[in-house]
Every structure is written in C-alpha cells, then in structure tokens.
XYZ file of C-alpha atoms in Angstrom:
712
model
C 12.242 72.845 114.988
C 9.701 72.080 112.283
C 12.414 70.433 110.227
C 13.526 68.300 113.153
C 9.969 67.293 113.876
C 9.413 66.468 110.252
C 12.497 64.280 110.245
C 11.413 62.523 113.398
C 7.942 61.953 112.108
C 9.319 60.484 108.898
C 11.521 58.143 110.842
C 8.661 57.072 113.092
C 6.468 56.466 110.058
C 9.101 54.435 108.282
C 9.617 52.222 111.325
C 5.973 51.767 112.109
C 5.125 51.052 108.515
C 7.186 47.812 108.550
C 5.111 44.807 109.328
C 6.193 41.500 110.703
C 6.280 40.047 107.261
C 8.575 42.813 106.153
C 10.978 41.924 108.892
C 10.710 38.275 108.125
C 11.309 38.858 104.443
C 14.151 41.241 104.982
C 17.604 39.691 104.751
C 19.479 39.274 108.017
C 21.814 42.105 108.649
C 25.308 41.054 109.316
C 26.733 43.617 111.698
C 30.156 42.490 110.870
C 29.630 43.759 107.364
C 28.682 47.287 108.511
C 31.208 49.943 108.767
C 29.856 52.164 111.559
C 32.620 54.605 111.116
C 31.239 55.549 107.750
C 28.577 58.223 108.226
C 28.008 58.503 104.509
C 26.752 54.919 104.226
C 24.309 55.276 107.150
C 22.800 58.448 105.778
C 22.388 56.905 102.351
C 20.470 53.943 103.793
C 18.188 56.205 105.845
C 17.465 58.351 102.858
C 16.496 55.305 100.841
C 13.991 54.158 103.505
C 12.560 57.569 103.950
C 12.140 58.012 100.240
C 10.393 54.638 99.942
C 7.917 55.413 102.789
C 7.141 58.790 101.372
C 5.900 57.092 98.225
C 3.138 55.259 100.215
C -0.375 56.632 99.643
C -1.364 56.424 103.312
C 1.768 58.341 104.396
C 1.109 60.919 101.764
C -2.474 61.345 103.123
C -1.245 61.594 106.712
C 1.356 64.189 105.850
C -1.143 66.140 103.879
C -3.709 66.268 106.763
C -1.200 66.523 109.573
C -2.325 63.398 111.451
C -0.643 62.444 114.724
C 0.757 59.013 114.165
C 0.803 57.947 117.782
C -2.789 58.878 118.228
C -3.615 57.161 114.992
C -1.814 54.001 116.139
C -3.796 53.810 119.344
C -6.984 54.348 117.412
C -6.106 51.416 115.200
C -5.374 49.155 118.135
C -8.671 50.059 119.764
C -10.509 49.289 116.561
C -8.777 45.926 116.282
C -9.729 44.982 119.854
C -13.340 45.902 119.167
C -13.439 43.824 116.055
C -11.847 40.909 117.909
C -14.501 41.071 120.684
C -17.275 41.175 118.072
C -15.785 38.208 116.285
C -15.625 36.187 119.546
C -19.281 36.998 120.265
C -20.271 35.870 116.737
C -18.349 32.625 117.179
C -20.018 31.910 120.547
C -23.368 32.771 119.047
C -22.825 30.283 116.164
C -21.234 27.548 118.302
C -24.269 25.287 118.106
C -24.359 25.483 114.334
C -20.675 24.776 114.227
C -21.140 21.754 116.480
C -24.011 20.578 114.285
C -21.803 21.019 111.195
C -19.092 19.048 112.894
C -21.534 16.230 113.634
C -22.751 16.250 110.012
C -19.180 16.090 108.703
C -18.504 13.181 111.036
C -21.640 11.375 109.777
C -20.607 11.997 106.160
C -17.205 10.550 106.882
C -18.810 7.351 108.178
C -21.099 7.141 105.160
C -18.191 7.683 102.770
C -16.259 5.029 104.631
C -19.058 2.543 104.117
C -19.319 3.490 100.437
C -15.609 2.984 100.075
C -16.056 -0.497 101.498
C -18.881 -1.255 99.092
C -16.867 0.012 96.076
C -13.928 -2.089 97.153
C -16.267 -5.088 97.254
C -17.599 -4.185 93.802
C -14.069 -3.910 92.458
C -13.201 -7.384 93.693
C -16.485 -8.721 92.207
C -15.707 -7.116 88.837
C -12.296 -8.693 88.821
C -13.830 -12.100 89.305
C -16.455 -11.376 86.566
C -13.690 -10.384 84.088
C -11.920 -13.668 84.642
C -15.211 -15.491 84.147
C -15.820 -13.569 80.862
C -12.380 -14.561 79.597
C -13.168 -18.151 80.460
C -16.499 -17.935 78.579
C -14.751 -16.375 75.582
C -12.257 -19.187 75.445
C -15.087 -21.700 75.694
C -16.966 -19.890 72.863
C -13.908 -19.997 70.518
C -13.470 -23.661 71.270
C -17.162 -24.401 70.603
C -17.074 -22.367 67.356
C -14.072 -24.345 66.114
C -15.797 -27.620 66.958
C -18.924 -26.384 65.103
C -16.935 -25.521 61.959
C -15.198 -28.862 62.006
C -18.525 -30.650 62.404
C -20.058 -28.608 59.545
C -17.096 -29.396 57.263
C -17.378 -33.062 58.083
C -21.128 -32.902 57.601
C -20.842 -31.281 54.136
C -18.351 -33.884 52.972
C -20.331 -36.698 54.426
C -23.524 -35.237 52.934
C -21.932 -35.039 49.471
C -20.534 -38.506 49.891
C -23.905 -39.882 50.908
C -25.709 -38.012 48.105
C -23.273 -39.271 45.484
C -23.270 -42.807 46.789
C -27.003 -43.196 47.128
C -28.643 -44.568 43.970
C -32.280 -43.445 44.021
C -35.001 -45.778 42.838
C -36.096 -43.169 40.261
C -32.774 -43.482 38.494
C -32.956 -47.238 38.444
C -36.482 -47.327 37.017
C -35.789 -44.660 34.347
C -32.520 -46.212 33.151
C -34.100 -49.652 32.959
C -37.531 -48.876 31.549
C -37.671 -45.439 29.853
C -36.872 -44.992 26.120
C -33.577 -43.241 25.436
C -35.363 -40.457 23.575
C -37.166 -39.315 26.739
C -35.809 -36.182 28.377
C -36.015 -37.908 31.758
C -33.665 -40.651 30.546
C -31.117 -38.046 29.439
C -31.290 -36.298 32.813
C -30.840 -39.544 34.761
C -28.002 -40.530 32.428
C -26.187 -37.340 33.428
C -26.732 -38.243 37.089
C -25.515 -41.798 36.532
C -22.399 -40.518 34.753
C -21.706 -38.241 37.718
C -22.045 -41.148 40.184
C -19.775 -43.354 38.072
C -17.080 -40.674 38.000
C -17.456 -40.090 41.756
C -17.216 -43.796 42.466
C -14.006 -43.952 40.398
C -12.586 -41.054 42.379
C -13.446 -42.725 45.717
C -11.990 -46.031 44.584
C -8.601 -44.370 44.256
C -8.966 -43.135 47.859
C -9.916 -46.663 48.972
C -13.217 -45.513 50.448
C -14.994 -48.556 51.898
C -18.475 -47.160 51.223
C -17.738 -47.241 47.490
C -17.983 -51.018 47.386
C -21.594 -50.845 48.620
C -22.855 -49.212 45.419
C -20.311 -50.421 42.877
C -22.356 -53.388 41.805
C -25.616 -51.536 41.137
C -23.782 -48.660 39.381
C -22.013 -51.121 37.084
C -25.297 -52.813 36.214
C -26.962 -49.486 35.430
C -23.969 -48.506 33.296
C -24.146 -51.733 31.303
C -27.863 -51.265 30.738
C -27.448 -47.625 29.678
C -24.568 -48.472 27.305
C -26.646 -51.246 25.740
C -29.644 -48.996 25.125
C -27.521 -46.139 23.789
C -25.576 -48.439 21.457
C -28.772 -49.859 20.036
C -30.285 -46.397 19.520
C -27.239 -44.890 17.738
C -26.702 -47.930 15.523
C -30.351 -47.850 14.465
C -29.948 -44.220 13.432
C -26.788 -45.040 11.495
C -28.448 -48.002 9.762
C -31.323 -45.727 8.747
C -28.828 -43.773 6.597
C -28.546 -46.797 4.330
C -32.154 -46.823 3.221
C -32.635 -45.683 -0.392
C -33.773 -42.098 -0.941
C -33.072 -41.247 2.700
C -32.166 -37.692 3.623
C -29.378 -38.555 6.040
C -29.301 -35.005 7.398
C -32.495 -35.663 9.386
C -31.114 -38.579 11.476
C -27.856 -36.625 11.801
C -29.753 -33.752 13.379
C -31.457 -36.255 15.703
C -28.088 -37.601 16.796
C -26.857 -34.087 17.545
C -29.733 -33.675 20.026
C -28.338 -36.687 21.907
C -24.627 -35.936 21.553
C -24.205 -36.744 25.261
C -24.855 -40.407 24.456
C -21.544 -40.703 22.617
C -19.816 -38.723 25.350
C -21.156 -41.250 27.885
C -19.934 -44.162 25.760
C -16.516 -42.591 25.295
C -16.133 -42.037 29.032
C -17.434 -45.411 30.223
C -17.164 -47.944 27.390
C -14.550 -47.021 24.803
C -14.954 -50.299 22.944
C -18.605 -49.569 22.212
C -17.767 -45.939 21.367
C -15.182 -47.132 18.833
C -17.689 -49.598 17.392
C -20.254 -46.827 16.941
C -17.753 -44.453 15.352
C -16.364 -47.110 12.997
C -19.881 -48.063 11.939
C -20.693 -44.421 11.238
C -17.481 -43.903 9.270
C -18.045 -47.029 7.172
C -21.692 -46.189 6.474
C -21.164 -42.529 5.567
C -18.082 -43.292 3.474
C -20.117 -45.680 1.319
C -23.078 -43.315 1.138
C -20.995 -40.337 -0.018
C -19.025 -42.422 -2.491
C -22.151 -43.951 -3.990
C -23.997 -40.623 -4.130
C -21.192 -38.617 -5.736
C -20.232 -41.390 -8.121
C -23.795 -41.598 -9.395
C -24.182 -37.811 -9.472
C -20.906 -37.243 -11.348
C -21.789 -39.897 -13.929
C -25.195 -38.359 -14.577
C -23.752 -34.860 -14.869
C -21.450 -35.924 -17.687
C -24.501 -37.006 -19.685
C -25.706 -33.395 -19.947
C -22.339 -31.999 -21.100
C -21.961 -30.471 -24.559
C -21.220 -33.186 -27.078
C -18.992 -30.944 -29.167
C -15.840 -30.206 -27.199
C -12.449 -28.848 -28.153
C -9.760 -31.283 -29.278
C -6.043 -31.015 -29.930
C -6.646 -29.399 -33.334
C -8.752 -26.573 -31.884
C -5.829 -24.223 -31.375
C -5.553 -20.495 -31.876
C -3.119 -20.728 -34.774
C -4.981 -23.420 -36.757
C -6.594 -22.165 -39.960
C -10.370 -22.368 -40.336
C -10.187 -24.658 -43.363
C -8.196 -27.363 -41.596
C -11.168 -29.312 -40.227
C -13.881 -28.739 -42.766
C -13.263 -31.968 -44.577
C -13.390 -34.248 -41.558
C -15.824 -32.599 -39.138
C -19.330 -31.325 -39.568
C -20.205 -27.948 -38.202
C -22.171 -28.425 -34.973
C -25.473 -26.683 -34.440
C -25.293 -23.286 -32.836
C -27.539 -24.510 -30.014
C -24.935 -26.927 -28.678
C -21.713 -25.149 -29.719
C -19.204 -24.753 -26.931
C -17.212 -21.694 -27.886
C -13.527 -22.364 -27.522
C -11.926 -18.940 -27.352
C -14.888 -16.739 -26.402
C -16.147 -16.686 -22.828
C -19.589 -15.261 -23.708
C -22.063 -16.145 -20.967
C -19.819 -18.845 -19.553
C -18.249 -16.366 -17.144
C -21.592 -16.052 -15.335
C -20.724 -19.293 -13.522
C -18.422 -17.184 -11.306
C -21.132 -14.713 -10.280
C -22.158 -15.020 -6.593
C -25.744 -15.882 -7.528
C -24.754 -18.815 -9.743
C -21.613 -19.849 -7.879
C -23.622 -20.680 -4.748
C -26.855 -21.398 -6.572
C -28.752 -24.711 -6.504
C -26.925 -27.686 -7.971
C -27.995 -29.145 -11.311
C -30.496 -31.994 -11.325
C -29.255 -34.288 -14.139
C -32.510 -36.104 -14.929
C -34.378 -32.768 -15.077
C -31.787 -31.420 -17.533
C -32.051 -34.584 -19.629
C -35.809 -34.300 -19.848
C -35.454 -30.704 -21.022
C -32.718 -31.677 -23.485
C -30.436 -29.097 -21.852
C -26.685 -29.191 -22.305
C -24.014 -27.410 -20.292
C -20.307 -26.638 -20.617
C -17.926 -28.573 -18.416
C -17.303 -25.724 -15.958
C -21.028 -25.581 -15.093
C -21.038 -29.300 -14.289
C -17.782 -28.867 -12.364
C -19.324 -26.042 -10.327
C -22.422 -28.069 -9.488
C -20.418 -31.135 -8.500
C -18.003 -29.248 -6.270
C -20.646 -27.050 -4.691
C -22.432 -30.247 -3.643
C -19.097 -31.448 -2.230
C -18.536 -28.117 -0.479
C -21.999 -28.084 1.082
C -21.941 -31.699 2.242
C -18.309 -31.538 3.323
C -18.819 -28.482 5.530
C -21.916 -29.953 7.134
C -20.198 -33.300 7.716
C -17.125 -31.709 9.281
C -19.270 -29.694 11.685
C -21.265 -32.806 12.617
C -18.100 -34.825 13.289
C -16.577 -32.065 15.405
C -19.764 -31.689 17.434
C -21.000 -35.257 17.867
C -17.693 -37.109 18.124
C -16.028 -34.264 20.068
C -12.910 -34.018 17.913
C -10.873 -31.004 16.865
C -7.692 -30.135 15.002
C -5.883 -32.995 13.300
C -8.188 -35.575 14.897
C -11.190 -33.959 13.211
C -9.353 -33.815 9.869
C -8.350 -37.486 10.127
C -11.912 -38.530 10.917
C -13.233 -36.431 8.011
C -10.706 -37.944 5.607
C -11.634 -41.458 6.702
C -15.201 -40.695 5.586
C -14.641 -38.502 2.530
C -11.238 -39.770 1.429
C -12.567 -42.356 -0.996
C -14.940 -39.843 -2.579
C -12.241 -37.197 -2.921
C -9.874 -39.701 -4.519
C -12.593 -40.587 -7.041
C -13.075 -36.883 -7.853
C -9.356 -36.390 -8.423
C -9.138 -39.493 -10.611
C -12.122 -38.426 -12.731
C -10.724 -34.903 -13.072
C -7.316 -36.221 -14.081
C -8.940 -38.450 -16.717
C -10.968 -35.557 -18.123
C -8.017 -33.156 -18.198
C -5.802 -35.617 -20.036
C -7.945 -35.103 -23.149
C -9.169 -31.536 -22.503
C -8.141 -28.680 -24.783
C -10.757 -26.142 -23.666
C -8.556 -23.556 -21.936
C -11.524 -21.338 -21.008
C -13.220 -24.246 -19.220
C -10.037 -25.150 -17.327
C -9.424 -21.533 -16.315
C -13.017 -21.132 -15.113
C -12.640 -24.331 -13.074
C -9.502 -22.886 -11.472
C -11.378 -19.773 -10.388
C -14.344 -21.816 -9.185
C -11.974 -23.687 -6.862
C -10.330 -20.434 -5.717
C -13.734 -19.023 -4.762
C -14.876 -22.236 -3.062
C -11.645 -22.253 -1.087
C -12.345 -18.694 0.039
C -15.829 -19.778 1.155
C -14.456 -22.613 3.309
C -11.925 -20.234 4.846
C -14.732 -17.798 5.667
C -16.728 -20.639 7.252
C -13.599 -21.723 9.151
C -13.785 -25.255 7.703
C -10.260 -26.579 6.978
C -11.436 -30.069 5.983
C -11.218 -29.525 2.201
C -8.064 -27.397 2.065
C -5.815 -30.236 0.880
C -8.367 -31.305 -1.712
C -8.565 -27.787 -3.159
C -4.781 -27.734 -3.458
C -4.766 -31.136 -5.163
C -7.380 -29.974 -7.695
C -5.423 -26.812 -8.454
C -2.275 -28.886 -8.930
C -4.140 -30.743 -11.681
C -5.794 -27.713 -13.296
C -2.915 -25.234 -13.422
C -0.450 -27.454 -15.348
C -3.159 -28.377 -17.857
C -4.122 -24.745 -18.388
C -0.471 -23.812 -18.900
C -0.001 -26.717 -21.315
C -3.024 -25.723 -23.432
C -1.878 -22.101 -23.454
C 1.629 -23.113 -24.481
C 0.142 -25.252 -27.278
C -1.761 -22.194 -28.517
C 1.370 -20.062 -28.289
C 3.294 -22.664 -30.264
C 0.518 -22.919 -32.855
C 0.691 -19.152 -33.471
C 4.489 -19.266 -33.581
C 4.389 -22.030 -36.219
C 1.713 -20.381 -38.360
C 2.683 -19.940 -42.022
C 0.970 -16.791 -43.400
C 1.042 -18.203 -46.940
C -1.184 -21.107 -45.894
C -3.904 -18.927 -44.387
C -5.730 -18.179 -47.613
C -6.318 -14.901 -49.453
C -4.752 -11.787 -47.986
C -7.235 -9.314 -46.547
C -6.693 -6.024 -44.721
C -9.626 -6.719 -42.413
C -8.978 -8.140 -38.889
C -7.662 -11.679 -39.061
C -9.600 -14.491 -37.400
C -6.509 -15.564 -35.452
C -6.146 -12.126 -33.878
C -9.865 -12.161 -33.117
C -9.432 -15.510 -31.373
C -6.580 -14.054 -29.355
C -8.541 -10.920 -28.483
C -11.570 -12.885 -27.287
C -9.442 -15.333 -25.337
C -7.138 -12.723 -23.784
C -10.016 -10.469 -22.742
C -11.787 -13.461 -21.166
C -8.711 -14.553 -19.185
C -7.817 -11.003 -18.101
C -11.359 -10.227 -16.930
C -11.578 -13.499 -14.966
C -8.085 -13.100 -13.539
C -8.780 -9.622 -12.144
C -10.608 -10.949 -9.085
C -7.873 -13.465 -8.165
C -4.693 -12.149 -9.841
C -2.094 -14.790 -10.642
C 1.418 -14.086 -11.838
C 1.616 -17.349 -13.779
C -1.363 -16.248 -15.852
C 0.166 -12.825 -16.566
C 3.406 -14.462 -17.709
C 1.671 -16.820 -20.120
C -0.550 -14.047 -21.493
C 2.553 -11.937 -22.027
C 4.154 -14.730 -24.071
C 0.943 -15.164 -26.059
C 0.733 -11.415 -26.742
C 4.306 -11.358 -28.039
C 3.568 -14.215 -30.448
C 0.351 -12.557 -31.658
C 2.192 -9.278 -32.278
C 4.837 -11.177 -34.230
C 2.115 -12.987 -36.184
C 0.410 -9.716 -37.093
C 3.741 -8.311 -38.305
C 4.393 -11.474 -40.345
C 0.959 -11.242 -41.931
C 1.411 -7.535 -42.658
C 4.699 -8.268 -44.374
C 2.795 -10.315 -46.954
C 1.178 -7.145 -48.341
C 3.174 -5.503 -51.112
C 2.531 -1.858 -50.173
C 3.282 -0.125 -46.906
C -0.154 1.448 -46.990
C -1.911 -1.942 -46.992
C 0.441 -3.169 -44.308
C -0.514 -0.255 -42.086
C -4.226 -0.734 -42.772
C -3.935 -4.405 -41.783
C -1.994 -3.554 -38.633
C -4.391 -0.793 -37.578
C -7.485 -2.935 -38.216
C -6.085 -5.791 -36.137
C -4.760 -3.610 -33.318
C -8.047 -1.721 -33.179
C -10.100 -4.893 -33.110
C -7.972 -6.477 -30.363
C -8.028 -3.275 -28.320
C -11.803 -2.951 -28.653
C -12.432 -6.536 -27.513
C -9.996 -6.217 -24.595
C -11.521 -2.966 -23.355
C -14.973 -4.554 -23.197
C -13.849 -6.865 -20.392
C -10.408 -5.870 -19.142
C -9.520 -2.802 -17.104
C -8.307 0.234 -19.018
C -4.983 0.180 -17.174
C -4.220 -3.492 -17.855
C -0.881 -4.307 -19.438
C -2.500 -5.782 -22.559
C -4.676 -2.708 -23.189
C -1.779 -0.285 -22.728
C 0.435 -2.301 -25.062
C -2.052 -2.327 -27.935
C -2.930 1.345 -27.399
C 0.708 2.271 -27.960
C 0.971 0.066 -31.061
C -2.266 1.446 -32.503
C -1.200 5.054 -31.887
C 2.189 4.537 -33.547
C 0.788 2.788 -36.640
C -2.067 5.310 -36.944
C 0.371 8.212 -36.961
C 2.481 6.468 -39.583
C -0.612 5.774 -41.710
C -1.658 9.435 -41.535
C 1.732 10.423 -42.887
C 1.349 7.747 -45.559
C -2.048 8.946 -46.859
C -1.064 12.638 -46.754
C 2.050 12.021 -48.803
C 0.522 11.465 -52.322
C -1.568 14.653 -52.535
C 0.445 16.889 -50.218
C 3.877 15.284 -50.143
C 5.645 18.170 -51.894
C 4.384 20.744 -49.424
C 5.137 18.465 -46.439
C 8.675 17.842 -47.668
C 9.243 21.580 -48.217
C 7.970 22.401 -44.705
C 10.182 19.787 -43.061
C 13.206 20.865 -45.093
C 12.596 24.549 -44.357
C 12.090 23.995 -40.604
C 15.360 22.084 -40.450
C 17.212 24.920 -42.247
C 15.564 27.538 -39.979
C 16.925 25.745 -36.938
C 20.394 25.862 -38.508
C 19.958 29.475 -39.720
C 20.474 28.447 -43.351
C 17.092 29.266 -44.887
C 18.777 31.412 -47.554
C 19.664 28.187 -49.374
C 16.018 28.101 -50.579
C 16.003 31.686 -51.823
C 16.111 30.463 -55.446
C 13.166 28.028 -55.043
C 10.536 30.586 -56.014
C 9.201 28.419 -58.834
C 8.871 25.440 -56.495
C 7.067 27.516 -53.896
C 4.731 28.990 -56.470
C 3.861 25.517 -57.731
C 3.208 24.290 -54.179
C 0.970 27.248 -53.274
C -1.126 27.113 -56.427
C -1.243 23.311 -56.476
C -2.570 23.159 -52.901
C -5.141 25.893 -53.533
C -6.537 24.148 -56.601
C -6.571 20.521 -55.451
C -6.842 20.384 -51.662
C -10.625 19.981 -51.558
C -10.663 17.084 -54.029
C -7.705 15.494 -52.279
C -9.342 15.707 -48.832
C -12.565 14.229 -50.196
C -10.731 11.349 -51.865
C -8.671 10.797 -48.715
C -11.806 10.581 -46.541
C -13.508 8.084 -48.835
C -10.385 5.981 -49.086
C -9.987 5.829 -45.294
C -13.609 4.889 -44.705
C -13.332 2.073 -47.243
C -10.116 0.775 -45.727
C -11.178 0.378 -42.076
C -13.905 -1.900 -40.802
C -14.427 0.135 -37.650
C -16.181 3.340 -38.696
C -15.280 4.979 -35.396
C -11.628 4.206 -35.954
C -11.849 5.410 -39.579
C -13.410 8.677 -38.443
C -10.675 9.140 -35.856
C -8.019 8.582 -38.541
C -9.651 11.114 -40.893
C -9.793 13.685 -38.102
C -6.156 13.017 -37.284
C -5.166 13.349 -40.942
C -7.021 16.641 -41.409
C -5.568 18.001 -38.161
C -2.093 17.019 -39.318
C -2.741 18.628 -42.712
C -3.737 21.925 -41.068
C -0.597 21.797 -38.926
C 1.556 21.300 -42.032
C -0.204 24.170 -43.857
C 0.250 26.351 -40.793
C 3.937 25.466 -40.900
C 3.921 26.377 -44.616
C 2.501 29.816 -43.687
C 5.197 30.333 -41.056
C 7.981 29.411 -43.469
C 6.722 31.829 -46.131
C 6.446 34.603 -43.532
C 10.212 34.436 -43.006
C 12.223 37.423 -44.356
C 13.645 35.251 -47.105
C 10.213 34.746 -48.707
C 8.293 37.888 -47.716
C 8.819 39.504 -51.078
C 7.239 36.625 -52.996
C 4.094 37.686 -54.830
C 2.593 34.226 -54.575
C 2.140 34.694 -50.815
C -1.054 36.560 -51.600
C -2.508 33.365 -53.059
C -2.164 31.444 -49.756
C -5.473 30.265 -48.321
C -6.412 31.930 -45.036
C -5.715 29.431 -42.252
C -8.988 30.089 -40.455
C -10.913 29.716 -43.711
C -9.084 26.438 -44.338
C -10.069 25.129 -40.886
C -13.715 25.994 -41.503
C -13.671 24.259 -44.891
C -11.880 21.201 -43.512
C -14.523 20.721 -40.819
C -17.092 20.286 -43.583
C -15.244 17.195 -44.768
C -15.220 15.468 -41.363
C -17.619 12.498 -41.506
C -20.224 12.108 -38.783
C -20.927 8.598 -37.526
C-alpha cells in the first residue's frame, strides 16, 4: 500500500508540475507513432518523467515533509485569488492617478506633435538657407576673380603710367644740373630706364608711347651732349704736360655709367669717345716711354762687352787697343757679383729709376737694371690701363685685349725694336740672362694679377732674348774650343784665368736658373763644361811631368768647384761632375807624391798582396835582402820624407784647405800601405825574418804622423 501510494503521488506530482508553457513547448505527440502494445516503451517513458520530477527542489521538500499535494494545490489557488482581489482593489484605488497619467501622456503627444511640425518647418528653412549660402559662395568666387583681374590690370597700368610719366624734376635736373652732381646721375638712370621702356612699348605698338616719345628723345639728346662734353674734357686733360693721367682716369671710373648710357643710346658718340681716348692714350704712352727709355740709356755703363770679350780670349789680346776702364764703372762680364740682386723681390718690384736724378749723382747702371726699371714701368701702367679699359668701356676677353693693343701696341712695338737693336750688338751674356729671368718673373706677376694683356709681349721679348743668349754662349764655347794653349803665355800650375771665368759664369747662370729651371740652359752649360774640361786637359798636357799636370788639374778643379758651391746647389750636375774629377785626380796625385820616398815599399806591398790572393807568396821567400832594405830605409827616412812631402804640397796648391786635405789623404794612404806591409811580413813565409823586430809600431807611427798634419 505505501508503495502504491508513493507511485500515485509521484504520478500526480509529475502531472501537476507541468505548466501550460510546458505543454505548449512540448512536441505534439503523434499517436500513430506509438506502439501501445509495447509495455516496455510506456514504462520507460514514465520512469523518465518520474525521475525528472524527483530532481525538482520543491518536490524533494514535499516528499521530505509529507505534504498533501491536493491540499497544497487548493491552498495555492486560494492565495492566488486573494492576491488577485488585492490587486484589483489597488488598481481601483489608483484609477484617478492612472487617468491623470493618461491625460498627461495625451498632452505630451500633442506637444511633441507641434514640435515635430516646428522641426519640419526648420528643416525646410535650413534647406533654403543652404541653397542661399551656395549662391553667396558662387557670388564671392566671382567677385574675387574680378578683383584679382582688376588688381592685375591696375598694377600693369600703374607701371605703365609710372614709366611713361616724365616728372618735372627729371627735366630740370637733366637740363640744368652739372653732370658731376649725384642728382644728375640718379636722374640719368631713371631716364635710361624710361628710354628702354619706351623702346619695349614701341614694339608692342602701345599708343600711349607716342605721347612721351618726343620729350624723352629731347632729354636723351641733351644728356648725351652733356656727357660727351664732360668725357672729352677729361680725355683732353690727359694731354697737358706733366699731368698725372691716373687722376682723371679715376674720375672717369666714378662716372662709368656715362659711357654705358652712350653705348646704349648713342653708339656713334660712344665710338667717338672711345676712339678719342685710344688716340690720346696711345700717344701719351708712346711719348712717355720713348722719352723714358732714351734717358735710361744715358745712365748705362759706358764700358760694355764686345765681340772680343769671350771666355777663351787671352788677357793680353786687348791691351794694345783698349784702356783699362776704372773699377767704378766696370761692368763685369763673367761675374754676376751684385748684379743678381736685380732679381730679388725688393728690387724687382722696387721704385723705377729716375734718369735725371741718376745723372745728377753721376750714377751708372748695368743694362739689366735699366731693363728692369723700364719693364716694371710698363708692367705697372699696363696692368692699370687694362683694368681701366675693362671697367670703364665694359669689355672682356678678346675685345679687351684688342682695345689694349690699340692703345699700347705702338709702345710695345717700339720696345721690341729698341731691344732688337741693342741685342744685335750685345755680348754680355749675364745681362741677357738676367733680362730673361726678369721677364719670367714679370710674367708670373701678371698671371697672379690675372692680367693677360702683356702675355704676347712677354713671349715676343723672350723670343728675342733666348736666341741671343744661346748665340753668345755658343760663341764662348767656340772660343774655348779654339784656344791654343801655346798662345796663352807662361805655363803656371795655379788656376787658369779661363777656368776662373767659366767658374764665375757657370755659378752665376746655375744660381739664377734654379728659380726658373730651363732645359735649354742646362744643355748649353753642359756643352760649355765639356769644352772647359777639354781645355783644362789640353793645358795640363803642356806640362812635362805628370806631377805638374796633376797639380794644375787639381788647382783648377778645386777652384771651379769652390766658386760653383758658393752659388749653386750641392746636388747640381756641375758640382757633382767636378767633385768626381777632383777626387780622381787627387787620389792619383797622392799616389804620385808617395812614390819617390816610399815607392819601393808600396810596390812590394802591391806585389805581395797580389801573390797572396793567388797563394804564391813563396816566390818572395828569397827577397830577404830587399825586405831588410825596405824596413830599415822606411824607419830611417820616413819622418824627413813626410816633412818634405807636406812642404811640397803646401807650396804646390793655392788653396790651403785643399792642400791640407791632400796632405791628410797622403798620410792616411801611407799608414794604410805600412799597415799592409805589416800584414805581409806577418805571413808564415816571413815570420822568421829577424828584421821584423825593426818594424815601427803602427800605433806609434799614427801618433807621429799626426804631428806632421798642418793646421790651417
């Protein structure tokens, strides 16, 4: 019974627990799909529902407390009816408020309806305003475009009016003011601008241009007339005697726009002005330099070299026909002396000579000094003139060079003619060579100043100087080649005057040529050196003894080397050549002077050393007597021989320093030979010789030899 009741209760609970929504949500049961004959299926379904309801919390609570479901259901219904009655009473109680709320909602709806109408009206108004704004924007763009067009037209018309209007101030200044006034120059610029603008408008066929053309033309004619008169007056002022033309030139440069105005507006007048300037300055420069060159020649040394003043000519050749000039006015032919100072920067660009001042002081100068002064004046004036022409006449390049040549051409031609005339009878090679280097330095100055005006002139001058220098040098070379030693007087071992001439001349040319090396010069000096070396050998051959020949050669080589080293660089080709010759002849001379007193010992040493190299020293085993004589002879006579040798050397050489060097070399060579003598006698072949004990101690010999070295 309890189990049956429990099963019934569970079934009642499961049925009552389904709500309407559960039935609505449940799928429709198709009875046709059920198999009612299958008890197993029905029981399974019931079990599933029972199990699901048992999981509910409320069912669990009811089962736990043993609640009667039917009673509980009625209780629930009663409670629901009570709540429903209370709810109806509350609704009736609040009916007035609900009616009031309804009225308020209705009023709000009417208000919102009116607002909707107003917003719709606003929307239509805004649409019309937007179209009006677009219209205003279009009108604004159109007005802005019209404004820009009017402004562009206004600016052009304003410029046109400004350029076309000729103010009264301009008219009065151009007509009445002097050209030197600053106001005139300013108004001239304005007038030039109006003239150019009127020309531009005339090409465009602007009608307004004809309104001012007449007055502009009249002002232009007046301005051209005043400018022409002013410039020509300045040019004519150049012609006055003793006038410093640089002052009016500087004045013209201040008014360089005047010529620019003439060139732009009246080319005929501009050409007239330029031609007048060219003609005037050409005559001024020609007259000035012709007078200056003539006066310079009056202060030149009277005694100058002629065709007989050659390196190979003997001193006695001219004594019978020429008087010896005073030392005060002598122009040294082969010695540069102080003449090379003309190339120093201080003197090269120093003040030019003033001829009448030199004449008053009875001063005389070599040709290269006059040449320097003349061409520095040309350089200074030429550079200034070229700059003036380029600036005032507004020319450049070939046009500037052509204009410069039209002014200076006549003067430059005169210079070249005078130089050619002088060189045709010039035999002063030092003067010509100095002139060459003066031109080379002046050319470098013009290059540094960027003035090409005188470049062709410098080349023309060098084309005259170089061939003459080469000709004079070749004449000297030929004179040395043709020299007959037998006609040069008494033989003397001292340095010959011809080699001294060569040494002085060669050192001068080499020292000058170092700053601007020239291969042509080196070639000619090489030929001259070869001839001088041959001459020295020919002269030495005249001496009967080899000793005198060597003394002559050493004296001459030493003298030439000493003179060259005073001016030339130590590594120059000439210095190196003579150093080698001097060293070779000195070594030969040392052997020559050692031979008489010590020749036997020297020969024995050389012979023995040769046999030692061949391993044949035993050939001298029987020369005991010879060795004994050599040892005892050296020990007894070497001091007297060294003393005599020293005195002989010092008498033979003019240069004490060279003589001392030769003595030291000879004594050093002697010690080396005696040391070799010691080494030979220490060989097994000669160790048993008793005379070995008589050999002088080598260190003792060196100490004694030092006592004989002269001190100078």
